[in-house]
Short mmCIF file of C-alpha atoms in Angstrom, two decimals:
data_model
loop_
_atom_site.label_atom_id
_atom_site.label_comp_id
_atom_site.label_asym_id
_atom_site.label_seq_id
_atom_site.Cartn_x
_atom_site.Cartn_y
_atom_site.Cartn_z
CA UNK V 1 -3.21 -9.87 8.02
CA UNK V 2 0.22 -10.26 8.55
CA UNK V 3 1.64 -8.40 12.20
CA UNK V 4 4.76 -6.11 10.81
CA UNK V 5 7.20 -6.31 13.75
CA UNK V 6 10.24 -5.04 13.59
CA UNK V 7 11.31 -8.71 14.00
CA UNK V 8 9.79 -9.84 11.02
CA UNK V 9 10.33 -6.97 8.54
CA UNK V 10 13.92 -7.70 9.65
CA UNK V 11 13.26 -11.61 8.42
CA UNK V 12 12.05 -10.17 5.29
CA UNK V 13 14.95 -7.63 4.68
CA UNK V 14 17.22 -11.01 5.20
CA UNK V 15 15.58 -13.24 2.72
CA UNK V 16 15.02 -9.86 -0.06
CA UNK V 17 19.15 -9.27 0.62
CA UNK V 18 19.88 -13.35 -0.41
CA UNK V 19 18.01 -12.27 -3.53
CA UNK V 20 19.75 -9.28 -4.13
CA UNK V 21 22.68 -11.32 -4.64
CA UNK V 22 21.00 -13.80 -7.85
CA UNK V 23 19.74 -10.10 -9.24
CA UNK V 24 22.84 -8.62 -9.49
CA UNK V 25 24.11 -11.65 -11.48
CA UNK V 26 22.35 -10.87 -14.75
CA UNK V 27 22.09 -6.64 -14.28
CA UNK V 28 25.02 -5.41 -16.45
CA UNK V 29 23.41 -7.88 -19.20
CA UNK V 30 19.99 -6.90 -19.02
CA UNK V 31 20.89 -3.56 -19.20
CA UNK V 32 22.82 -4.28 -22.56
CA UNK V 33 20.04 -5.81 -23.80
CA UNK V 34 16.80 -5.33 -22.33
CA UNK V 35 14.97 -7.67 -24.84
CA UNK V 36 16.70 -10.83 -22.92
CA UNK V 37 14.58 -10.26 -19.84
CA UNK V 38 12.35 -13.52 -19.66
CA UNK V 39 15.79 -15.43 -20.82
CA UNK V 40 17.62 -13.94 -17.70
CA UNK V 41 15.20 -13.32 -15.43
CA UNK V 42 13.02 -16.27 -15.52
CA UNK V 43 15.02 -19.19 -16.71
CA UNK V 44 17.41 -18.36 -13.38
CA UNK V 45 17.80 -19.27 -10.06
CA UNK V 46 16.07 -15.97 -9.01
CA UNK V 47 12.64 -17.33 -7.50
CA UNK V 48 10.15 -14.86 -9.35
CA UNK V 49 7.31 -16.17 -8.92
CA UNK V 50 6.86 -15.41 -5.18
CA UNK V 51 8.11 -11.96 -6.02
CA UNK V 52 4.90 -11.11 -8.20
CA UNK V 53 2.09 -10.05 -5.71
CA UNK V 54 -0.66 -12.31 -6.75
CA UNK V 55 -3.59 -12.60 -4.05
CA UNK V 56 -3.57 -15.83 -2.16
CA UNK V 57 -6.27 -17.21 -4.25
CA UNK V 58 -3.81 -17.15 -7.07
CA UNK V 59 -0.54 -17.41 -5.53
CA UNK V 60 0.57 -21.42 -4.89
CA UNK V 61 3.86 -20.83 -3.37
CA UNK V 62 3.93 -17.70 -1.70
CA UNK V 63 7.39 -16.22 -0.37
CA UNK V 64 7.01 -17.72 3.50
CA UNK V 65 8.77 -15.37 6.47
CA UNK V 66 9.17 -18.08 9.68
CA UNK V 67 6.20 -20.79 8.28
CA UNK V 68 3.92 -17.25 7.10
CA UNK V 69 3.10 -16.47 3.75
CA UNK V 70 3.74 -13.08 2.66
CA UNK V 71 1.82 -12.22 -0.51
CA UNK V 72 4.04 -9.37 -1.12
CA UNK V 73 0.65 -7.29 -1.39
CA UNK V 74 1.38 -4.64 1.23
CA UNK V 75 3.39 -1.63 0.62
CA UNK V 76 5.23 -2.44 3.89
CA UNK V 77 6.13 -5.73 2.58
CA UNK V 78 7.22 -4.44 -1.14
CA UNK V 79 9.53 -1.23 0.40
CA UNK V 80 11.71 -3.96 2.46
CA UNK V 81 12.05 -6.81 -0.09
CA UNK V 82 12.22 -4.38 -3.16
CA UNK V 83 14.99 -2.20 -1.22
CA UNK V 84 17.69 -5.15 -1.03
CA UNK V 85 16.38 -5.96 -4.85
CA UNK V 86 17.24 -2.79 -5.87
CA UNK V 87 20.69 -3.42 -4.22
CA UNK V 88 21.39 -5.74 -6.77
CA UNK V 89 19.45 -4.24 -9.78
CA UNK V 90 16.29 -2.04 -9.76
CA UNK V 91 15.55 -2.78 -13.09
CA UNK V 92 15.63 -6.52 -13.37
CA UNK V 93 12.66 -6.18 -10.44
CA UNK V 94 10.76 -3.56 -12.31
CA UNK V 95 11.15 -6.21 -15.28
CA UNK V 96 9.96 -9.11 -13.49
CA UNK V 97 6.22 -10.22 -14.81
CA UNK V 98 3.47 -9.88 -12.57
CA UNK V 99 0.62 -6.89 -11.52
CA UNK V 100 2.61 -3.88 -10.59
CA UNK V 101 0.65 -1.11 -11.01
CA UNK V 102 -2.36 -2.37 -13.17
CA UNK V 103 -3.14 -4.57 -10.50
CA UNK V 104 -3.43 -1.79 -8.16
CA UNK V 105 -6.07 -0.24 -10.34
CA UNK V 106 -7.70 -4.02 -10.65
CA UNK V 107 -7.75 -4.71 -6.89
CA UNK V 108 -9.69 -1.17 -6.52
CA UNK V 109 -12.36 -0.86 -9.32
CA UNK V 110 -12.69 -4.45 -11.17
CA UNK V 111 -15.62 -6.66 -10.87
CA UNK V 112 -15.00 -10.75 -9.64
CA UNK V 113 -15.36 -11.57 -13.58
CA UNK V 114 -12.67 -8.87 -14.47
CA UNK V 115 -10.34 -10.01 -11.44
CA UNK V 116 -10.15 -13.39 -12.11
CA UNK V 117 -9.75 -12.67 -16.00
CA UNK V 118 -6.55 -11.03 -15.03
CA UNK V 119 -5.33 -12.80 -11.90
CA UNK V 120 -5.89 -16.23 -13.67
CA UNK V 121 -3.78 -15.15 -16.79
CA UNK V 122 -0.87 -14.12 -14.63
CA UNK V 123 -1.25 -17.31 -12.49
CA UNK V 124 -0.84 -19.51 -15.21
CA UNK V 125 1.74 -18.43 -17.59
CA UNK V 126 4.50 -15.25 -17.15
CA UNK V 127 2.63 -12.30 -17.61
CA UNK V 128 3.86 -8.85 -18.16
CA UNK V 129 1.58 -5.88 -17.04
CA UNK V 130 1.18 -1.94 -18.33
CA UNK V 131 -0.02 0.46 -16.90
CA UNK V 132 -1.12 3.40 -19.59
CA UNK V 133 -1.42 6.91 -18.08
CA UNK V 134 1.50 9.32 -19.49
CA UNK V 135 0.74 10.90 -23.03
CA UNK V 136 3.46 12.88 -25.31
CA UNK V 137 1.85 16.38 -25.04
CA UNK V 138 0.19 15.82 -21.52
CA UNK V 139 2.06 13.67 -19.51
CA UNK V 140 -0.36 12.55 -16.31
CA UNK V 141 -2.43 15.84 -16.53
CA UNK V 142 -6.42 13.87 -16.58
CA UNK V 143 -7.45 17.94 -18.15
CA UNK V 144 -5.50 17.39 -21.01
CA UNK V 145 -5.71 13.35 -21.45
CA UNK V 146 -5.87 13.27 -25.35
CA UNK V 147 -6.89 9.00 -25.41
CA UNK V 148 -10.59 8.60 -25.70
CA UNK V 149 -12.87 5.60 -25.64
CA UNK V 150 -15.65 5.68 -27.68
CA UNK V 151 -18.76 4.03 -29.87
CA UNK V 152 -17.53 2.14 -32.41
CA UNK V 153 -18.21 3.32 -35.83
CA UNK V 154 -20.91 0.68 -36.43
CA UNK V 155 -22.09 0.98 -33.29
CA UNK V 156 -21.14 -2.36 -32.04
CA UNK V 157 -19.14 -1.76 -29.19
CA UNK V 158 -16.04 0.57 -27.91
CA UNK V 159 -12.56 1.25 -29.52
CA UNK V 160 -9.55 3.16 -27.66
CA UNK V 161 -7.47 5.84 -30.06
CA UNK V 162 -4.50 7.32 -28.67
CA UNK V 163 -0.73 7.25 -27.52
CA UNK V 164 1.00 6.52 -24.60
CA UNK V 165 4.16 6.97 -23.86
CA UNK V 166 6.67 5.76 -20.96
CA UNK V 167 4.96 2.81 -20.20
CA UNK V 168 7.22 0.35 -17.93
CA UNK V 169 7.28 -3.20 -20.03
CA UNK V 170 4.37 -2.33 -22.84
CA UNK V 171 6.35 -3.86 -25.17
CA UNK V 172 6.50 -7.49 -23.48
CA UNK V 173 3.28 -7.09 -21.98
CA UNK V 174 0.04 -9.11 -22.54
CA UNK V 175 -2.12 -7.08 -20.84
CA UNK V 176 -3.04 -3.98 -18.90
CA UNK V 177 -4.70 -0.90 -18.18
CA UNK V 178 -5.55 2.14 -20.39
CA UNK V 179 -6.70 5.48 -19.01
CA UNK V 180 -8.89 6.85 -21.77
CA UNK V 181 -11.45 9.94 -21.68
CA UNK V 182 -15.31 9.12 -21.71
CA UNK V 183 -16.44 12.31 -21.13
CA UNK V 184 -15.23 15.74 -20.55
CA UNK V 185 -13.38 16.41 -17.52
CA UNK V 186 -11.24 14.98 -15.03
CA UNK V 187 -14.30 12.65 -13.97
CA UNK V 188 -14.85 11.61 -17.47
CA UNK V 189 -11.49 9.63 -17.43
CA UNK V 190 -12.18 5.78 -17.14
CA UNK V 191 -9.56 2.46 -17.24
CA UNK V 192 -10.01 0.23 -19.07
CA UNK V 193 -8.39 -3.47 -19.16
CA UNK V 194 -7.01 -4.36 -22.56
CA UNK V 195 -5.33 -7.37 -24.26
CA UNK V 196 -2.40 -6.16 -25.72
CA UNK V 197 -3.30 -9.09 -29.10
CA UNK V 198 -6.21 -6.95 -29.99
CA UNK V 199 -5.88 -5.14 -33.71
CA UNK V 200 -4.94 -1.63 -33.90
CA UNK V 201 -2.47 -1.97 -30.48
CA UNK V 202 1.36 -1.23 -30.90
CA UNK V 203 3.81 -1.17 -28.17
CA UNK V 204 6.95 0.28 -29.48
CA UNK V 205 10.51 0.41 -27.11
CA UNK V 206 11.81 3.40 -26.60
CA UNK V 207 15.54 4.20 -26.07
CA UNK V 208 16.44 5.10 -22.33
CA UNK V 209 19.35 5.80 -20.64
CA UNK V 210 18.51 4.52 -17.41
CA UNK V 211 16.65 1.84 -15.75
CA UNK V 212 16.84 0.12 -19.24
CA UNK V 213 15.82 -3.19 -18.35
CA UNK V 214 12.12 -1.68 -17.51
CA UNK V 215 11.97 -1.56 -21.70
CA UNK V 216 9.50 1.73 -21.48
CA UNK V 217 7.60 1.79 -24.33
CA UNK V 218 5.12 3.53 -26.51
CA UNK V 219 1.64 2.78 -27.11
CA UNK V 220 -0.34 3.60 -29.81
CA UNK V 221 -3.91 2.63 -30.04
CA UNK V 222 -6.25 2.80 -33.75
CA UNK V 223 -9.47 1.52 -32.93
CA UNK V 224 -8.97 -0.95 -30.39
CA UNK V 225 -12.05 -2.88 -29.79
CA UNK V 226 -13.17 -3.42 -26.64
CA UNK V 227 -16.62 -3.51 -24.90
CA UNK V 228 -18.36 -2.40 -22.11
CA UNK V 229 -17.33 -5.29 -19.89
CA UNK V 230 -13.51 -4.14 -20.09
CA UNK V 231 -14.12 -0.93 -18.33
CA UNK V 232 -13.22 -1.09 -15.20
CA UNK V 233 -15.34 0.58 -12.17
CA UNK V 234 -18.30 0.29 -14.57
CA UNK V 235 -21.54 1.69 -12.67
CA UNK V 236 -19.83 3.41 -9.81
CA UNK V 237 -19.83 6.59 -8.97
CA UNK V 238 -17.77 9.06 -11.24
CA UNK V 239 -15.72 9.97 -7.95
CA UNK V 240 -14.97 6.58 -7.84
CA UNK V 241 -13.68 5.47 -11.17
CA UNK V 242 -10.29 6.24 -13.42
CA UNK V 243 -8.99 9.14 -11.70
CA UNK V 244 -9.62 8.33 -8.34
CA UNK V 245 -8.13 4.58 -8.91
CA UNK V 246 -5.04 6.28 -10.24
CA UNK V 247 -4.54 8.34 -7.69
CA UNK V 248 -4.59 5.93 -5.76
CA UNK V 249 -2.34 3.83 -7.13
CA UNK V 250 0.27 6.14 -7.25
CA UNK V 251 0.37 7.29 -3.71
CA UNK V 252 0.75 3.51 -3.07
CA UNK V 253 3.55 2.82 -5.67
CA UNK V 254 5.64 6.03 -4.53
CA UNK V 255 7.30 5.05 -1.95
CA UNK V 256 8.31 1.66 -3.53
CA UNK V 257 9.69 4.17 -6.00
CA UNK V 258 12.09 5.20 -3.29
CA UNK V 259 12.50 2.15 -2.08
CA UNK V 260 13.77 1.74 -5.50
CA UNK V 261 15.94 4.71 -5.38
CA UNK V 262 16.85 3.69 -1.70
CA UNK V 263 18.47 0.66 -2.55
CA UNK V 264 20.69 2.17 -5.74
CA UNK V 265 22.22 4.75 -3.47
CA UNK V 266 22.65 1.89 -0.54
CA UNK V 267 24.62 -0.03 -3.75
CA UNK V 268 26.73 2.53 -4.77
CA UNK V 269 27.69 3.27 -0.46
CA UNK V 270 28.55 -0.73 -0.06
CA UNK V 271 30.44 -0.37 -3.32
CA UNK V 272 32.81 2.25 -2.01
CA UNK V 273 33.34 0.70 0.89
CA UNK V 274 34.11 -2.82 -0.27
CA UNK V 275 36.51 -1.03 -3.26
CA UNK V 276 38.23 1.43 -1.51
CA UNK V 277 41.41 0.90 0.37
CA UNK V 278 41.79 4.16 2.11
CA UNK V 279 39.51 7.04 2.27
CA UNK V 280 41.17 10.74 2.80
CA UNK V 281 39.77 12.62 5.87
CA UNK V 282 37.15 14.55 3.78
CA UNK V 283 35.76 11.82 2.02
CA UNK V 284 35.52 9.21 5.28
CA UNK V 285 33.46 12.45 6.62
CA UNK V 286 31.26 12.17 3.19
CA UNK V 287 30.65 8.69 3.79
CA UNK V 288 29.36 8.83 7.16
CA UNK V 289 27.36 11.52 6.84
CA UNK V 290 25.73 9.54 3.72
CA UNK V 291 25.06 6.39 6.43
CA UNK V 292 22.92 8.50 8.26
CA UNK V 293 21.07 10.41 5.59
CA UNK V 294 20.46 6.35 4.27
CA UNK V 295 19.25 5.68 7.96
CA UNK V 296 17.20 8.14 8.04
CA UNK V 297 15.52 7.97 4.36
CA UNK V 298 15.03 4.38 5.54
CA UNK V 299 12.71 4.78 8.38
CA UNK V 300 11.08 7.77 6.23
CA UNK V 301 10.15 4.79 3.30
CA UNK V 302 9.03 2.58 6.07
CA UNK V 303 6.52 5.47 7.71
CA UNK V 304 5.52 6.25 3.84
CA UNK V 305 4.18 2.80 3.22
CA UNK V 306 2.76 2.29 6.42
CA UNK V 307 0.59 6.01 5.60
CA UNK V 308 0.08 4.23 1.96
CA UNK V 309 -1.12 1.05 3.77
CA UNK V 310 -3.40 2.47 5.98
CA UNK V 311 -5.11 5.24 3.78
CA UNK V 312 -4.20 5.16 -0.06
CA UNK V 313 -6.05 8.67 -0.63
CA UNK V 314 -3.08 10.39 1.26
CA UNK V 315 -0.05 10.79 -0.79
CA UNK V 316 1.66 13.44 1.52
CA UNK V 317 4.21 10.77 3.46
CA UNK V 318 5.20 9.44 0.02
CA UNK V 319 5.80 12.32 -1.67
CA UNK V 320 8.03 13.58 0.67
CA UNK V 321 9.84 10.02 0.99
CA UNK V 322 10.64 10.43 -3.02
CA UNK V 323 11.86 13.81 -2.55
CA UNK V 324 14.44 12.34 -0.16
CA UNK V 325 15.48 8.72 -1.49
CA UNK V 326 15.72 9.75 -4.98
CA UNK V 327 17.96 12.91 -4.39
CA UNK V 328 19.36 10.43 -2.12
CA UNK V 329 20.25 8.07 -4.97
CA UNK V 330 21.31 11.17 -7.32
CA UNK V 331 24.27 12.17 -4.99
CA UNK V 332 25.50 9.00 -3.58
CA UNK V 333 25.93 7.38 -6.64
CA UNK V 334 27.46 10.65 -8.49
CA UNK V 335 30.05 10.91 -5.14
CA UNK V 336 30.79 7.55 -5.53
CA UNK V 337 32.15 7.69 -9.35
CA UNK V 338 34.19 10.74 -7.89
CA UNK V 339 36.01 9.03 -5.47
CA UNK V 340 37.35 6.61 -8.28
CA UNK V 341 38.75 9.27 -9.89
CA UNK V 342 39.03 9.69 -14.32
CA UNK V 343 37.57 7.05 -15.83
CA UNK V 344 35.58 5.34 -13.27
CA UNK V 345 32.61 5.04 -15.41
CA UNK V 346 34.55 2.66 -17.59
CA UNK V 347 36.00 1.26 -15.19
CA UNK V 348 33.45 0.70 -12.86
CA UNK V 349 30.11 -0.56 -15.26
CA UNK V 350 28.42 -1.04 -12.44
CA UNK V 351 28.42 2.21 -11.10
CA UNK V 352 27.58 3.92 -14.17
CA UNK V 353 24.80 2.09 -14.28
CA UNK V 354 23.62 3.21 -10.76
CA UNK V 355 24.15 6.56 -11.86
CA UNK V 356 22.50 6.28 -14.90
CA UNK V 357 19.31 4.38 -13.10
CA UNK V 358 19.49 6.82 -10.61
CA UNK V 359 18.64 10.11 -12.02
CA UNK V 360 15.69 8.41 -13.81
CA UNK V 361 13.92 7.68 -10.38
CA UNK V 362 13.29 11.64 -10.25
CA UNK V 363 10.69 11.18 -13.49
CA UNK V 364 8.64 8.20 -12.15
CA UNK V 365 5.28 8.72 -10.64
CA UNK V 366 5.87 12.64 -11.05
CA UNK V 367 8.70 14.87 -10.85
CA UNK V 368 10.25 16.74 -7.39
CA UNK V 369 8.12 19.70 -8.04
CA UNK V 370 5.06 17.75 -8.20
CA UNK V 371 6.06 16.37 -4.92
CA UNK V 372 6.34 19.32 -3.55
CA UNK V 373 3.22 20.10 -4.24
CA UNK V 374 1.86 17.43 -2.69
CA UNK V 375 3.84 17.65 0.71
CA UNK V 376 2.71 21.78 0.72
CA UNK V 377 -0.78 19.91 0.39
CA UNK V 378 -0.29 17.37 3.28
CA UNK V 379 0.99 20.08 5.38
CA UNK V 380 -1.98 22.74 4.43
CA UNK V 381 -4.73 19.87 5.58
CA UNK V 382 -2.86 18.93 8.79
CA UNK V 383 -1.47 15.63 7.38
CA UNK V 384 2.22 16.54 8.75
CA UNK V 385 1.06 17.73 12.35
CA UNK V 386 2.76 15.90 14.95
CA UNK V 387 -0.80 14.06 16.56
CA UNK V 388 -0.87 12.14 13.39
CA UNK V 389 2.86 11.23 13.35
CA UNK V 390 2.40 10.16 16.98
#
């Protein structure tokens, strides 16, 4: 396992900040036209393949950090590179192919057959990922999860009916994970793995405001057919299937989530400065104190992913670090299209897309409220005392 000094994190911020710079080349395009990813993306200078995560079984040129490889599988490792990303366009990362989230739910509850079915496909070809949680009428809620897998009419196998909706990249994806109800309850939810080729799947784009380059989509699934060896987690314990993968995976992807937000707002900041000829008294005050607030979120990201590192069931640190980066990211860049005065939006595209891609930060991986919840939780158990922090 790699050592995370504050040396080498700092070697890794360097290299992620040279490819903030071949990002932000293609942004205002992708977000025009979200459809172009794999031309702008891919076919560019922008080395994505040693952005994607793949284990090092599967990865054959891993991003190297002084002669070490760094598989980019640590949440550590993503908040720093995917911060200076973000600097240059948080989309075009979420847009890049690879595991994201699915492969947080593979790495936790798939078998070696099902991991190298899906490691091997994204190895050998660009491969986008979905993850399928959020329905229309029930959002995340497992209670209400409307999806169901179940016997095939004929009694030949399993089909998936249902919708999703907000899935990041469903519509360029060729595979991913569906959370689908087996049985009643929350422990009756299962994932399941699912070519996206199969009959009876439709991934439809949705129109977005922000972060348009992610292309979220709808699913709809009529009778997909699957069979048992697609569920994933198959003959573990119900505690330790769907739900508790998803969890999971969401306290881990949180506080790349601020990251996310993190480096938007630390865009908009270096904007002002480097367009700005003179500040007035108030707003040179407004600008410093936003430094330290990004300081401060910083080292609150880093702690978050170092909590998600060491114990994925605790989701207290990265709630709270989502609270902060993405109201963060909501402020900065609305302050920054202020100082520009009328017009700025049209002006400046860039920063209306900031502020655009900012506000839709606050609706990944649950609202602030929900977040809330989850720090009043943290706190409740003892997860915030100050032995732990130490």
């Amino acid at each position: 396992m790699t050592t995370h000094t504050e040396a080498f994190l700092g070697e890794l911020r360097s290299q992620g900040r040279e490819f903030a710079d071949l990002v932000r080349t293609t942004s205002l395009d992708l977000d025009r036209a979200p459809t172009r990813a794999a031309e702008l993306l891919l076919h560019g200078p922008l080395p994505w393949r040693q952005l994607m995560g793949l284990p090092a079984d599967f990865a054959d040129d891993p991003l190297r950090i002084a002669g070490r490889p760094v598989l980019l599988d640590r949440c550590v490792e993503q908040v720093v590179v995917f911060e200076e990303l973000a600097r240059g366009d948080a989309a075009a990362v979420l847009a890049l192919p690879g595991p994201s989230m699915s492969g947080q739910v593979v790495a936790e509850l798939a078998d070696a057959e099902q991991r190298e079915r899906y490691y091997r496909r994204l190895a050998q070809s660009p491969t986008w990922t979905f993850f399928g949680m959020t329905e229309p009428a029930h959002g995340s809620d497992p209670a209400g999860m409307a999806t169901v897998l179940r016997p095939r009419d004929d009694g030949t196998g399993l089909v998936l009916d249902g919708t999703k909706r907000f899935v990041g990249n469903g519509a360029r994806a060729g595979l991913g994970v569906v959370f689908a109800r087996r049985n009643a309850g929350p422990l009756g939810v299962t994932a399941v793995l699912v070519d996206t080729d199969r009959p009876g799947f439709t991934a439809t784009p949705l129109e977005t405001s922000g972060l348009r380059g992610l292309q979220l989509s709808q699913l709809d699934l009529s009778a997909v057919p699957v069979t048992e060896r697609d569920v994933l987690g198959l003959g573990r314990r119900a505690t330790r299937q769907g739900m508790w993968a998803a969890t999971r995976t969401f306290n881990r992807f949180r506080p790349v989530v601020a990251c996310f937000a993190l480096g938007v707002a630390q865009a908009a900041y270096d904007y002002v400065l480097a367009h700005r000829r003179r500040l007035r008294a108030d707003e040179s005050w407004t600008m410093e104190r936003f430094a330290e607030r990004l300081v401060g979120v910083r080292a609150l990201v880093l702690e978050a992913a170092r909590s998600a590192d060491r114990d994925p069931g605790d989701g207290t640190l990265a709630s709270a670090a989502k609270i902060r980066a993405t109201r963060l990211a909501e402020e900065l860049t609305l302050a920054a299209v202020d100082g520009f005065g009328p017009g700025a939006r049209w002006d400046h595209p860039l920063l209306d897309k900031w502020v655009r891609d900012a506000r839709a930060f606050e609706f990944m991986e649950g609202t602030g409220n929900i977040q809330r919840l989850g720090v009043a939780q943290g706190y409740l158990h003892g997860r915030l005392s100050d032995d732990r922090a130490a």
